[in-house]
Coordinates of C-alpha atoms in Angstrom, one line a residue:
X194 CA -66.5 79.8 101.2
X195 CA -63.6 78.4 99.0
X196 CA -61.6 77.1 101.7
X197 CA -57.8 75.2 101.4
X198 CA -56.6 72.3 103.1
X199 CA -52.7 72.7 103.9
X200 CA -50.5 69.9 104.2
X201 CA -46.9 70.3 105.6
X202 CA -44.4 67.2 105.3
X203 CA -41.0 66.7 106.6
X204 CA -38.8 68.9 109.1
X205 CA -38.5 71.6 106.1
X206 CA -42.0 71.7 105.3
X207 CA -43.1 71.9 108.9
X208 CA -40.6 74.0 109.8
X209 CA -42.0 76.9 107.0
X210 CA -45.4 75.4 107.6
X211 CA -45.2 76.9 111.1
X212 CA -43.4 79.7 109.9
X213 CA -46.8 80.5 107.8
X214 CA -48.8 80.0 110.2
X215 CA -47.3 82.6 112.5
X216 CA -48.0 84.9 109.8
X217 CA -51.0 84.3 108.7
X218 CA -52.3 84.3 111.7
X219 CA -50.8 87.5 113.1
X220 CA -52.3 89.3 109.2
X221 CA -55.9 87.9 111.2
X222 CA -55.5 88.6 114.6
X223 CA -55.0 85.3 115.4
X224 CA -53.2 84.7 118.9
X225 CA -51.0 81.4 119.6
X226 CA -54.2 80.3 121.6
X227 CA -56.4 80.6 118.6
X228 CA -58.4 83.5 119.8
X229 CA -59.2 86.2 117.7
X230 CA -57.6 89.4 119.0
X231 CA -57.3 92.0 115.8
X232 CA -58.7 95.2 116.0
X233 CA -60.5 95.4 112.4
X234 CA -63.5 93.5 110.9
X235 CA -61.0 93.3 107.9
X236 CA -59.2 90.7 109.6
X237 CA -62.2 88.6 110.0
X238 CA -62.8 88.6 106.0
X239 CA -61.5 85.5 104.1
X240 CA -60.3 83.9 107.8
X241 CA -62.6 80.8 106.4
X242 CA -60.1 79.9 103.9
X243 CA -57.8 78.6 106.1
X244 CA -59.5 78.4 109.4
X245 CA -62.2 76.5 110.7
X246 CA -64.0 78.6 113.6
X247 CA -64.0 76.1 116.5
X248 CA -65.9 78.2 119.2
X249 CA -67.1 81.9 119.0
X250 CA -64.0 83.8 117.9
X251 CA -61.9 80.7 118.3
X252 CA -60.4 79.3 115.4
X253 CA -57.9 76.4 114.3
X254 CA -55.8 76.0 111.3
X255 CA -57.1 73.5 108.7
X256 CA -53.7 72.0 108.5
X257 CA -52.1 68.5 108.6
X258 CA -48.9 68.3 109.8
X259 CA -46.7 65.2 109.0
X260 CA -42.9 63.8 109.9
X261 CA -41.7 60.6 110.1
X262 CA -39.8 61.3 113.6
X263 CA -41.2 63.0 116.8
X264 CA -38.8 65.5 117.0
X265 CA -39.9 68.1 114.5
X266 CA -43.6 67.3 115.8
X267 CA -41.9 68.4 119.5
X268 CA -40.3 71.1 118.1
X269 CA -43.7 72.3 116.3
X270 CA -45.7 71.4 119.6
X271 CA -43.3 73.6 122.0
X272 CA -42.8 76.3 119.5
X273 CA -45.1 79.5 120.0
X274 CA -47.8 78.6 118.1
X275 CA -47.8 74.7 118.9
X276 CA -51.2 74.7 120.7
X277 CA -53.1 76.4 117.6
X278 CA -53.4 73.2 115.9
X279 CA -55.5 70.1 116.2
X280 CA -53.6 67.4 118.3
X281 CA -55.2 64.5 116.0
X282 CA -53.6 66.5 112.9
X283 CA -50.2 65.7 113.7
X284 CA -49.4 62.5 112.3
X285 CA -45.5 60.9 113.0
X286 CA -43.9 57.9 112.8
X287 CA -41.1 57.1 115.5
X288 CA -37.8 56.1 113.4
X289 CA -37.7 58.4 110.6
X290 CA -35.9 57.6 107.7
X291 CA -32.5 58.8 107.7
X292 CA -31.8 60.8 104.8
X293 CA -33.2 57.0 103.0
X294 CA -35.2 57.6 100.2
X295 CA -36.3 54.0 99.8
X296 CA -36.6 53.4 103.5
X297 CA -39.3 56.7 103.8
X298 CA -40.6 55.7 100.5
X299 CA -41.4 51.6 101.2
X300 CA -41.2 51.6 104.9
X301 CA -41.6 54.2 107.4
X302 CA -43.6 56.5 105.0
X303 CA -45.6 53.5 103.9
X304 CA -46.8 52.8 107.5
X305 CA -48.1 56.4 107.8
X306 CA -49.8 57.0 104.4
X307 CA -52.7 55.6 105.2
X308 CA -52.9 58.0 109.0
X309 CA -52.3 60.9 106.3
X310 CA -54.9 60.4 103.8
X311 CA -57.9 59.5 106.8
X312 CA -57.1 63.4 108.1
X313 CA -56.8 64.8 105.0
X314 CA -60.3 63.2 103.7
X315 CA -61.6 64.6 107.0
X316 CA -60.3 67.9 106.9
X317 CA -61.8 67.9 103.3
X318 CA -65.6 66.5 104.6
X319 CA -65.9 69.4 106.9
X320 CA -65.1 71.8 104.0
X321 CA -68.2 73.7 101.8
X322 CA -66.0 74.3 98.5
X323 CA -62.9 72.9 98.4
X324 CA -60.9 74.8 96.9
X325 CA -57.3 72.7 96.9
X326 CA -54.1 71.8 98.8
X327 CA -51.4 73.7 99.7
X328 CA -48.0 72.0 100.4
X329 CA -45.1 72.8 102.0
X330 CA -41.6 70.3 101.8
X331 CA -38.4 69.8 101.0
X332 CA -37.1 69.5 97.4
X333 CA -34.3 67.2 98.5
X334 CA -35.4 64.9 101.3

């Protein structure tokens, strides 16, 4: 299977990260709890891309989810789909950085790059063919 590892970053790109994953999963037959739930094999077909299947007919997004702040993490945690992903793929900080490009880029963001890349790499071991990244973010900060 040629799966995809997706990496969301920021308020804005967890905020349309989640927004995805609603979708996506409701296209599958995906409930909030990760169970499948659809009523055709169709939906089942291709699920591995971005899925891994946890337990029979359970599955879990193959997503990392990063913020430098808690808050979005909360927001993404309490939201309707916040217990479909894996708790130890949700990497913040606890400042943020304040709209401060140098302060996210030499600071707070340095502190958690090195979180970010250990998830990513194992997301990317338990993969058969990796096929690539998908990103979601801001364009501004």
């Amino acid at each position: 299977m040629r799966e995809i590892v997706h990496i969301q970053a920021g308020q804005c790109g967890n905020q349309i990260g989640t927004k995805f994953w609603e979708v996506i999963s409701d296209e599958h037959g995906i409930d909030p709890a990760g169970n499948y739930v659809g009523d055709s094999i169709l939906q089942l077909e291709r699920i591995n891309v971005y899925y891994n299947e946890a337990s029979s007919q359970k599955y879990v997004p193959r997503a990392v989810l990063v913020d430098l702040e808690p808050g979005t993490m909360d927001s993404v945690r309490s939201g309707p789909f916040g217990q479909l992903f894996r708790p130890d793929n949700l990497i913040f900080g606890q400042t943020g950085a304040g709209n401060n490009w140098a302060k996210g880029h030499y600071t707070e963001g340095a502190e958690l790059v090195d979180s970010v890349l250990d998830v990513v790499r194992k997301e990317c071991e338990h993969c058969d063919c990796l096929q690539g990244f998908q990103l979601t973010h801001s364009l501004g900060g």
